[in-house]
mmCIF file of C-alpha atoms in Angstrom:
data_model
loop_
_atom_site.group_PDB
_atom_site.id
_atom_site.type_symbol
_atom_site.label_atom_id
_atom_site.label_comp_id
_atom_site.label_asym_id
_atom_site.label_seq_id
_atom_site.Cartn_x
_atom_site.Cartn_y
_atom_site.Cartn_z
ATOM 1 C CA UNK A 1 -52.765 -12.411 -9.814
ATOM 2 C CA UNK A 2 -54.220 -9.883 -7.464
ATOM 3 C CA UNK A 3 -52.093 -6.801 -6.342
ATOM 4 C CA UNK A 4 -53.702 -4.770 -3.371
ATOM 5 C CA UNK A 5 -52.174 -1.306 -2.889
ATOM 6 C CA UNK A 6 -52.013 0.640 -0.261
ATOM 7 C CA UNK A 7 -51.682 4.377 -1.666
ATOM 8 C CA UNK A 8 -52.214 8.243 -0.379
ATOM 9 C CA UNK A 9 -53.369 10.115 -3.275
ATOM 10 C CA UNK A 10 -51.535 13.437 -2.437
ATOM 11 C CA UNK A 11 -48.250 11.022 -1.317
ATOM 12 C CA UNK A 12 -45.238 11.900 -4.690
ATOM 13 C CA UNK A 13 -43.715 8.631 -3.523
ATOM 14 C CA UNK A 14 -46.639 6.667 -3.562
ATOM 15 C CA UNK A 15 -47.070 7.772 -7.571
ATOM 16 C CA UNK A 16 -43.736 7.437 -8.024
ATOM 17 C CA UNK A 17 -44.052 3.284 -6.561
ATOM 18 C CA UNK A 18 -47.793 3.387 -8.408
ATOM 19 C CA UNK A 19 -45.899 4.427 -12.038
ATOM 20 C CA UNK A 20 -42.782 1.947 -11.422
ATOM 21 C CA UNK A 21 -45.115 -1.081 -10.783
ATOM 22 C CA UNK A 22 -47.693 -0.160 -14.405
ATOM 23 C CA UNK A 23 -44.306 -0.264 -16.553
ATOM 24 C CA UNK A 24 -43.391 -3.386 -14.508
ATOM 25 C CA UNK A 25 -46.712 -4.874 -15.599
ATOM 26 C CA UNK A 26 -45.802 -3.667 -19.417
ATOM 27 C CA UNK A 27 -42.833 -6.032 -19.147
ATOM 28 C CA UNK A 28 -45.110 -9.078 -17.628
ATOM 29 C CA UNK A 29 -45.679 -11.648 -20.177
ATOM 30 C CA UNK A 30 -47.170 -14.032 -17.541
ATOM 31 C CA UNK A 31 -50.359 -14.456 -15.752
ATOM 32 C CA UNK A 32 -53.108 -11.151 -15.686
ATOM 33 C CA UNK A 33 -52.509 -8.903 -13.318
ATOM 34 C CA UNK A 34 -55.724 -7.182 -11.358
ATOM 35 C CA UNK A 35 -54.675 -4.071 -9.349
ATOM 36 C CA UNK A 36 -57.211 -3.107 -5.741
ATOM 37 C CA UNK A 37 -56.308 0.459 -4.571
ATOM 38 C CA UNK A 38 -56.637 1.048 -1.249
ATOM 39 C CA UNK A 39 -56.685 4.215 0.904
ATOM 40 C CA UNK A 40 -54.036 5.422 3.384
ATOM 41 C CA UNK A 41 -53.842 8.516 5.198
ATOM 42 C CA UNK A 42 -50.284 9.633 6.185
ATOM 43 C CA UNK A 43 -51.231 12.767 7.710
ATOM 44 C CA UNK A 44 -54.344 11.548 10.293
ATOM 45 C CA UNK A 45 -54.397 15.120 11.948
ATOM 46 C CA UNK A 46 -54.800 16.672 8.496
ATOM 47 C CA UNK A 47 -58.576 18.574 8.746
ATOM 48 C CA UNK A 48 -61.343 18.068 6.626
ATOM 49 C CA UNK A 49 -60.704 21.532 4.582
ATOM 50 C CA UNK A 50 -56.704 21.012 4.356
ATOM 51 C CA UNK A 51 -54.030 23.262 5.368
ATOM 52 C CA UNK A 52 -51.694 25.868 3.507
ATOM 53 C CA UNK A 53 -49.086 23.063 1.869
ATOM 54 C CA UNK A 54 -45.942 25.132 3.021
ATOM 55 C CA UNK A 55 -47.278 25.197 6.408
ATOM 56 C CA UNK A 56 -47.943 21.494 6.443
ATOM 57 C CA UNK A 57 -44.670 20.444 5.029
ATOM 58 C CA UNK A 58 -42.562 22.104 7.269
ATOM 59 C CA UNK A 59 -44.786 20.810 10.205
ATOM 60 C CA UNK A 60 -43.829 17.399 9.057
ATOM 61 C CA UNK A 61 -40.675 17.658 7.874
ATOM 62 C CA UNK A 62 -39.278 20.171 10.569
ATOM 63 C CA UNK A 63 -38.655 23.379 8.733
ATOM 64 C CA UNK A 64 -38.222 25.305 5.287
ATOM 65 C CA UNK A 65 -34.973 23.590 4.693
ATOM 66 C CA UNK A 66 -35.674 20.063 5.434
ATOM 67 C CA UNK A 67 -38.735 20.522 2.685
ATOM 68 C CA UNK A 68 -36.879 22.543 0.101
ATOM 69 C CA UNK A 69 -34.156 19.351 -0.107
ATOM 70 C CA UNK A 70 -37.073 16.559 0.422
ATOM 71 C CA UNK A 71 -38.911 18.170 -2.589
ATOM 72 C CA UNK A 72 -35.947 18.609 -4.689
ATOM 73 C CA UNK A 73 -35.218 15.104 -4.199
ATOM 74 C CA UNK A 74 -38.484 13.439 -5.013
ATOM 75 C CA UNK A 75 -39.043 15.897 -8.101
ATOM 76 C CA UNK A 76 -35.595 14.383 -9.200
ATOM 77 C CA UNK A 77 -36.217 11.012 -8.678
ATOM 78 C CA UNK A 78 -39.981 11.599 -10.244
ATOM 79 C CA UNK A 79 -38.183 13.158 -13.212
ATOM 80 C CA UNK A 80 -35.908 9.905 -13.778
ATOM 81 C CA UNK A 81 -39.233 7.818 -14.587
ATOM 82 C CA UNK A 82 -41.238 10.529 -16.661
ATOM 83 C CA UNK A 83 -43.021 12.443 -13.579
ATOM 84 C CA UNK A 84 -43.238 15.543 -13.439
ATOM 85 C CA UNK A 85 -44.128 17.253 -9.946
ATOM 86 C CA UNK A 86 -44.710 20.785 -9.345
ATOM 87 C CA UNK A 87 -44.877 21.571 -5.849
ATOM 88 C CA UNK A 88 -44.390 24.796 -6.362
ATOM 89 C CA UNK A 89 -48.417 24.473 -7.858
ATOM 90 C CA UNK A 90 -49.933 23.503 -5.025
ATOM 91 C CA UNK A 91 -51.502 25.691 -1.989
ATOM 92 C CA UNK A 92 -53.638 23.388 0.064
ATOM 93 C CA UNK A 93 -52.780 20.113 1.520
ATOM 94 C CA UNK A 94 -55.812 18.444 0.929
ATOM 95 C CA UNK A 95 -57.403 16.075 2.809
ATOM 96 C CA UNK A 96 -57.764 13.027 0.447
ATOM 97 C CA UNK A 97 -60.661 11.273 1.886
ATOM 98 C CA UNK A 98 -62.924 12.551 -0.961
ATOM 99 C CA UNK A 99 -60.509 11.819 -3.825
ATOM 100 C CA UNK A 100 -60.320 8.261 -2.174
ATOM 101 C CA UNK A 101 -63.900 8.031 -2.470
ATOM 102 C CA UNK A 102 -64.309 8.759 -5.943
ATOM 103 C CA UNK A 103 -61.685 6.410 -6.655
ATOM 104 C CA UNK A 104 -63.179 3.779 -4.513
ATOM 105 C CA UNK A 105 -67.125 4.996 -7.191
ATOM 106 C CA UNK A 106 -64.954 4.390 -10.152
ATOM 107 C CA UNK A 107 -65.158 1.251 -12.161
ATOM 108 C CA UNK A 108 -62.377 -1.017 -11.673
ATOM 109 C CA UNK A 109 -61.447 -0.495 -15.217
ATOM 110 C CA UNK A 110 -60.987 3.093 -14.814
ATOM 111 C CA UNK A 111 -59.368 3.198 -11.515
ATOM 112 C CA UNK A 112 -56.253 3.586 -12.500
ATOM 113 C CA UNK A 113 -56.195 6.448 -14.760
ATOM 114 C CA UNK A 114 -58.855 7.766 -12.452
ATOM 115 C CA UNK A 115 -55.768 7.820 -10.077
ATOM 116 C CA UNK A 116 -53.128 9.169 -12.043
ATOM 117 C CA UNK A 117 -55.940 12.086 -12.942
ATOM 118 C CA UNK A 118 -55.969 12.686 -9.132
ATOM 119 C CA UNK A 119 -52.728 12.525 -8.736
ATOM 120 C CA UNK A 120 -51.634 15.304 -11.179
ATOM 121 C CA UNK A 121 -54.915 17.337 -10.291
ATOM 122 C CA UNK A 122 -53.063 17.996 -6.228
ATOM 123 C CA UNK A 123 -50.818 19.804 -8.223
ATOM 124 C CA UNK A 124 -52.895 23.264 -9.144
ATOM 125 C CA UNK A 125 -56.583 22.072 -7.659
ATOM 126 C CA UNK A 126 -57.981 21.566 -4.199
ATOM 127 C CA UNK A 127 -58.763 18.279 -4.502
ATOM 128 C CA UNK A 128 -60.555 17.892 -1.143
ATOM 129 C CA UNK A 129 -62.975 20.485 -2.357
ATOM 130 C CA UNK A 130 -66.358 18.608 -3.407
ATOM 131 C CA UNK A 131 -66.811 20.693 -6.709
ATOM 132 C CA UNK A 132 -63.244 19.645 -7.961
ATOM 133 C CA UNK A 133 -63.739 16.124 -7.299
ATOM 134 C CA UNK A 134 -67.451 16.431 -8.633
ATOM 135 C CA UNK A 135 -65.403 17.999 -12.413
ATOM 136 C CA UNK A 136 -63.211 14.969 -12.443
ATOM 137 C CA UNK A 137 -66.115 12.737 -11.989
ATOM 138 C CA UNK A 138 -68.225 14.309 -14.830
ATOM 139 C CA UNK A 139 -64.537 14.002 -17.107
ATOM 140 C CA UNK A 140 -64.830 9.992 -16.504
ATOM 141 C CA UNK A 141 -68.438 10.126 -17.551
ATOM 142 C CA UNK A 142 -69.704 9.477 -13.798
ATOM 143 C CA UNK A 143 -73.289 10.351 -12.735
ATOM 144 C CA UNK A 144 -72.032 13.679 -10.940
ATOM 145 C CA UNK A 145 -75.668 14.029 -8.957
ATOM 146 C CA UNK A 146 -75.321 10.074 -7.930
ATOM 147 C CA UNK A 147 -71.004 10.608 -6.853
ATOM 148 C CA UNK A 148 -72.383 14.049 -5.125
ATOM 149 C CA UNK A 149 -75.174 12.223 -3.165
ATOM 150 C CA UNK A 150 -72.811 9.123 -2.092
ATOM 151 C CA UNK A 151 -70.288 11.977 -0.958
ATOM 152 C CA UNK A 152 -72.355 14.374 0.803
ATOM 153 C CA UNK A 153 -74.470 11.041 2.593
ATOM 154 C CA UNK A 154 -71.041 9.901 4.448
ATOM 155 C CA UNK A 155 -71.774 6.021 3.156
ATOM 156 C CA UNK A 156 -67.962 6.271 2.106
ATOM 157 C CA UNK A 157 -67.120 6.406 5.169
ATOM 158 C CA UNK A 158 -67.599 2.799 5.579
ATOM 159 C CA UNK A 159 -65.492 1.751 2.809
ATOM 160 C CA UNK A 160 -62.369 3.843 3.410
ATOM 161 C CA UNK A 161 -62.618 2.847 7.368
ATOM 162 C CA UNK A 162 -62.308 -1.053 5.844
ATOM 163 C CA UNK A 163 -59.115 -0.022 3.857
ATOM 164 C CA UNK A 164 -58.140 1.658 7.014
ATOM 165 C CA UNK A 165 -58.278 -1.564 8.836
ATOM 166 C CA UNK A 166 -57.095 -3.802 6.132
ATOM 167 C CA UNK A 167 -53.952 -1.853 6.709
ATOM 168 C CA UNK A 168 -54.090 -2.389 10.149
ATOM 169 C CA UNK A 169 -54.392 -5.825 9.425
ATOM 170 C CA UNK A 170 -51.070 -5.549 6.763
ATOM 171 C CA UNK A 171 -49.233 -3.616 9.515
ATOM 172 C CA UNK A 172 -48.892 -0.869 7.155
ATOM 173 C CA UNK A 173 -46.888 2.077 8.910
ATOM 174 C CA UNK A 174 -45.736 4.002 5.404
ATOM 175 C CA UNK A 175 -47.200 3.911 1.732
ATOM 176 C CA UNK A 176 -46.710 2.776 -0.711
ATOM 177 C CA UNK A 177 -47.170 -0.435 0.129
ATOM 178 C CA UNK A 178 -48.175 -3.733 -1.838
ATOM 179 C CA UNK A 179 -49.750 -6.804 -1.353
ATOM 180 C CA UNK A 180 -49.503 -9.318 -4.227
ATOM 181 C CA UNK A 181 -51.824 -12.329 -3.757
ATOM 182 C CA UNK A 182 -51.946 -12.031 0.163
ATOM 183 C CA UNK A 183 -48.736 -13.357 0.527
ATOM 184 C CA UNK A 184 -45.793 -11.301 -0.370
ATOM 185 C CA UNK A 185 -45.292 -7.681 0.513
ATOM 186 C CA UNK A 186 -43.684 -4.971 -1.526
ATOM 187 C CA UNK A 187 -42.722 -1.724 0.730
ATOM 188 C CA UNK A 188 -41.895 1.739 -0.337
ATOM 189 C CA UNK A 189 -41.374 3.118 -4.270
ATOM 190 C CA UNK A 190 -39.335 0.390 -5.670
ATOM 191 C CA UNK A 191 -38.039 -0.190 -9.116
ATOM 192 C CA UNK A 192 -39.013 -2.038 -12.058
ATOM 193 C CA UNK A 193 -35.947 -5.216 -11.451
ATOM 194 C CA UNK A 194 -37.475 -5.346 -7.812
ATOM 195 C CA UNK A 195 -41.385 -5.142 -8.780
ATOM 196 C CA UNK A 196 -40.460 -8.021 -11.504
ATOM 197 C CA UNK A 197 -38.211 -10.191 -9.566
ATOM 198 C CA UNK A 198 -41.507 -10.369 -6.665
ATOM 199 C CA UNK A 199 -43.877 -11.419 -9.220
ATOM 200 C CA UNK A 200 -41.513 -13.809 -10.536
ATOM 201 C CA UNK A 201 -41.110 -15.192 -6.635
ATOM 202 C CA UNK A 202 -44.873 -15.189 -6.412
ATOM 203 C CA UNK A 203 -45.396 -17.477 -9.602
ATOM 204 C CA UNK A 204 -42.905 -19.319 -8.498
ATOM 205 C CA UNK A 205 -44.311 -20.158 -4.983
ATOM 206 C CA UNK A 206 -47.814 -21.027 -5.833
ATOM 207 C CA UNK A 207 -46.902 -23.263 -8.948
#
Protein backbone atom coordinates (compact mmCIF):
# COMPACT_ATOMS: atom_id res chain seq x y z
CA UNK A 1 0.00 0.00 0.00
CA UNK A 2 1.21 3.37 -1.09
CA UNK A 3 0.21 6.56 0.94
CA UNK A 4 1.10 9.94 -0.89
CA UNK A 5 1.00 12.99 1.40
CA UNK A 6 0.54 16.16 0.75
CA UNK A 7 2.31 18.17 3.74
CA UNK A 8 3.73 21.94 4.54
CA UNK A 9 6.61 21.49 6.72
CA UNK A 10 6.05 24.67 8.88
CA UNK A 11 1.94 23.68 8.80
CA UNK A 12 1.20 22.35 13.15
CA UNK A 13 -1.81 20.65 11.61
CA UNK A 14 -0.16 18.97 8.99
CA UNK A 15 2.29 17.25 11.91
CA UNK A 16 -0.40 16.87 13.93
CA UNK A 17 -2.37 14.58 10.71
CA UNK A 18 1.51 13.31 9.84
CA UNK A 19 1.86 11.89 13.81
CA UNK A 20 -1.93 10.52 13.93
CA UNK A 21 -1.46 8.48 10.67
CA UNK A 22 2.52 6.77 12.03
CA UNK A 23 0.58 5.48 15.30
CA UNK A 24 -2.24 4.42 12.92
CA UNK A 25 0.36 2.42 11.00
CA UNK A 26 1.66 0.97 14.61
CA UNK A 27 -1.82 -0.54 14.93
CA UNK A 28 -1.76 -2.03 11.11
CA UNK A 29 -1.25 -5.66 11.16
CA UNK A 30 -2.04 -5.89 7.40
CA UNK A 31 -0.32 -5.23 4.21
CA UNK A 32 3.20 -2.78 4.27
CA UNK A 33 2.61 0.49 4.19
CA UNK A 34 5.12 2.91 1.96
CA UNK A 35 4.64 6.63 2.81
CA UNK A 36 5.61 9.55 -0.50
CA UNK A 37 5.78 13.08 1.04
CA UNK A 38 4.91 15.63 -1.02
CA UNK A 39 5.30 19.44 -0.86
CA UNK A 40 2.57 22.07 -0.37
CA UNK A 41 2.87 25.62 0.12
CA UNK A 42 -0.03 27.27 2.05
CA UNK A 43 1.35 30.61 2.09
CA UNK A 44 2.36 31.17 -1.97
CA UNK A 45 3.12 34.97 -1.28
CA UNK A 46 5.49 33.95 1.52
CA UNK A 47 9.23 35.40 0.17
CA UNK A 48 12.19 33.53 -0.27
CA UNK A 49 13.86 34.93 3.17
CA UNK A 50 10.46 34.58 5.32
CA UNK A 51 8.72 37.08 7.31
CA UNK A 52 8.59 38.02 11.16
CA UNK A 53 6.03 34.94 12.30
CA UNK A 54 3.77 37.42 14.37
CA UNK A 55 3.50 39.56 11.43
CA UNK A 56 2.58 36.69 9.17
CA UNK A 57 0.06 35.14 11.42
CA UNK A 58 -1.95 37.94 11.99
CA UNK A 59 -1.84 38.70 8.16
CA UNK A 60 -3.48 35.39 7.74
CA UNK A 61 -5.49 34.99 10.43
CA UNK A 62 -6.77 38.71 10.73
CA UNK A 63 -5.26 40.04 13.89
CA UNK A 64 -3.44 39.36 17.35
CA UNK A 65 -6.54 37.81 18.72
CA UNK A 66 -7.65 35.53 16.07
CA UNK A 67 -3.82 33.99 16.36
CA UNK A 68 -3.49 34.00 20.11
CA UNK A 69 -6.89 31.53 20.19
CA UNK A 70 -5.80 29.58 16.78
CA UNK A 71 -2.41 28.82 18.52
CA UNK A 72 -3.81 27.97 21.79
CA UNK A 73 -5.99 25.61 20.12
CA UNK A 74 -3.61 23.66 17.96
CA UNK A 75 -0.92 23.56 20.89
CA UNK A 76 -3.89 21.86 22.81
CA UNK A 77 -4.91 19.56 20.42
CA UNK A 78 -0.94 18.84 19.60
CA UNK A 79 -0.58 18.24 23.34
CA UNK A 80 -3.49 15.49 23.36
CA UNK A 81 -1.24 13.20 20.96
CA UNK A 82 2.32 13.88 22.54
CA UNK A 83 3.27 17.23 20.48
CA UNK A 84 4.60 19.70 21.82
CA UNK A 85 4.56 23.19 19.90
CA UNK A 86 6.17 26.27 20.95
CA UNK A 87 5.17 29.09 18.97
CA UNK A 88 6.24 31.27 21.20
CA UNK A 89 10.05 29.88 19.73
CA UNK A 90 9.74 30.86 16.54
CA UNK A 91 10.63 34.40 14.77
CA UNK A 92 10.64 33.83 11.06
CA UNK A 93 8.05 32.27 8.95
CA UNK A 94 10.14 30.46 6.77
CA UNK A 95 9.74 29.76 3.46
CA UNK A 96 9.82 25.89 3.26
CA UNK A 97 10.92 25.31 -0.20
CA UNK A 98 14.46 24.38 1.01
CA UNK A 99 13.37 22.11 3.88
CA UNK A 100 11.14 20.43 1.12
CA UNK A 101 14.12 19.89 -0.83
CA UNK A 102 16.18 18.23 1.57
CA UNK A 103 13.39 16.09 2.34
CA UNK A 104 12.71 15.35 -1.22
CA UNK A 105 17.54 14.40 -1.10
CA UNK A 106 16.74 12.16 1.76
CA UNK A 107 16.51 8.45 1.37
CA UNK A 108 13.13 7.15 1.49
CA UNK A 109 14.03 5.34 4.59
CA UNK A 110 14.89 8.38 6.40
CA UNK A 111 12.24 10.64 5.21
CA UNK A 112 10.24 10.46 7.82
CA UNK A 113 12.24 11.23 10.76
CA UNK A 114 13.99 13.59 8.41
CA UNK A 115 10.49 15.29 8.64
CA UNK A 116 9.66 15.20 12.10
CA UNK A 117 13.49 16.75 12.56
CA UNK A 118 12.17 19.63 10.36
CA UNK A 119 9.28 19.91 11.85
CA UNK A 120 10.48 20.55 15.47
CA UNK A 121 13.60 22.53 14.05
CA UNK A 122 10.66 25.70 12.78
CA UNK A 123 10.35 25.94 16.26
CA UNK A 124 13.79 27.92 17.42
CA UNK A 125 15.74 27.77 13.76
CA UNK A 126 15.26 29.51 10.46
CA UNK A 127 14.74 26.75 8.56
CA UNK A 128 14.68 28.50 5.16
CA UNK A 129 18.18 29.61 5.88
CA UNK A 130 20.67 27.33 3.71
CA UNK A 131 23.22 26.82 6.65
CA UNK A 132 20.39 25.39 8.96
CA UNK A 133 19.15 23.07 6.48
CA UNK A 134 22.87 22.29 5.40
CA UNK A 135 23.36 21.19 9.82
CA UNK A 136 20.39 18.94 9.56
CA UNK A 137 21.72 17.37 6.49
CA UNK A 138 25.24 16.68 7.94
CA UNK A 139 23.03 15.17 11.36
CA UNK A 140 21.45 12.45 8.79
CA UNK A 141 24.90 11.71 7.49
CA UNK A 142 24.14 13.54 4.00
CA UNK A 143 26.99 14.71 1.71
CA UNK A 144 26.52 18.48 2.93
CA UNK A 145 28.82 19.84 -0.25
CA UNK A 146 26.57 17.46 -2.71
CA UNK A 147 22.78 18.76 -0.70
CA UNK A 148 24.55 22.44 -0.88
CA UNK A 149 25.32 22.15 -4.66
CA UNK A 150 21.72 20.55 -5.58
CA UNK A 151 20.29 23.59 -3.45
CA UNK A 152 22.20 26.46 -4.57
CA UNK A 153 21.90 24.93 -8.61
CA UNK A 154 17.87 25.39 -8.45
CA UNK A 155 17.48 21.54 -9.97
CA UNK A 156 14.88 21.25 -7.00
CA UNK A 157 12.98 23.34 -8.46
CA UNK A 158 11.79 20.80 -10.81
CA UNK A 159 10.79 18.33 -8.33
CA UNK A 160 8.79 20.47 -5.90
CA UNK A 161 6.97 22.21 -9.13
CA UNK A 162 5.82 18.25 -9.92
CA UNK A 163 4.42 17.93 -6.29
CA UNK A 164 2.97 21.28 -6.95
CA UNK A 165 1.07 19.95 -9.84
CA UNK A 166 0.34 16.56 -8.53
CA UNK A 167 -1.72 18.58 -6.15
CA UNK A 168 -3.24 20.34 -8.74
CA UNK A 169 -4.03 17.22 -10.16
CA UNK A 170 -5.56 15.90 -6.41
CA UNK A 171 -7.45 19.23 -6.19
CA UNK A 172 -5.68 19.86 -3.07
CA UNK A 173 -6.90 23.34 -1.60
CA UNK A 174 -5.65 22.65 2.31
CA UNK A 175 -2.96 20.18 3.83
CA UNK A 176 -2.80 17.78 5.13
CA UNK A 177 -4.02 15.81 2.71
CA UNK A 178 -3.67 11.97 1.76
CA UNK A 179 -3.78 9.84 -0.99
CA UNK A 180 -3.78 6.09 -0.24
CA UNK A 181 -3.24 3.96 -3.38
CA UNK A 182 -4.65 6.67 -5.85
CA UNK A 183 -7.96 6.03 -4.94
CA UNK A 184 -9.20 7.19 -1.65
CA UNK A 185 -8.56 10.56 -0.12
CA UNK A 186 -7.98 11.43 3.48
CA UNK A 187 -8.43 15.41 4.19
CA UNK A 188 -7.32 17.44 7.09
CA UNK A 189 -5.58 16.03 10.65
CA UNK A 190 -7.75 13.14 11.35
CA UNK A 191 -7.62 10.56 14.04
CA UNK A 192 -6.32 7.22 14.48
CA UNK A 193 -10.34 5.31 14.22
CA UNK A 194 -10.64 7.44 10.92
CA UNK A 195 -6.94 6.80 9.43
CA UNK A 196 -7.70 2.90 10.29
CA UNK A 197 -11.20 2.56 9.21
CA UNK A 198 -9.76 4.11 5.36
CA UNK A 199 -7.17 1.56 5.15
CA UNK A 200 -9.50 -1.00 6.15
CA UNK A 201 -11.98 0.43 3.14
CA UNK A 202 -8.98 0.39 0.86
CA UNK A 203 -8.13 -3.42 1.49
CA UNK A 204 -11.35 -4.02 1.26
CA UNK A 205 -11.98 -2.50 -2.25
CA UNK A 206 -9.09 -3.88 -4.12
CA UNK A 207 -9.42 -7.54 -2.70
Amino acid sequence: MHIHIFQDIVCPWCRIGIASLLGTLQEWQAEEVTLHYHAFTIDPYLPNEGVPFRVNMERLLGGKEQVGKALEYVTAMGQAIGLHFCFDQIKIRAHPDLAHSLLKLTPLAQQTSMLQTLQRAYFGLDIGNIEVILQIADIFGLDKHEVEEKLQSGRMAIYLQSDYELAEHYEVKAVPFFVINHSLIVTGAQTIPTFLQALKKVTCDES
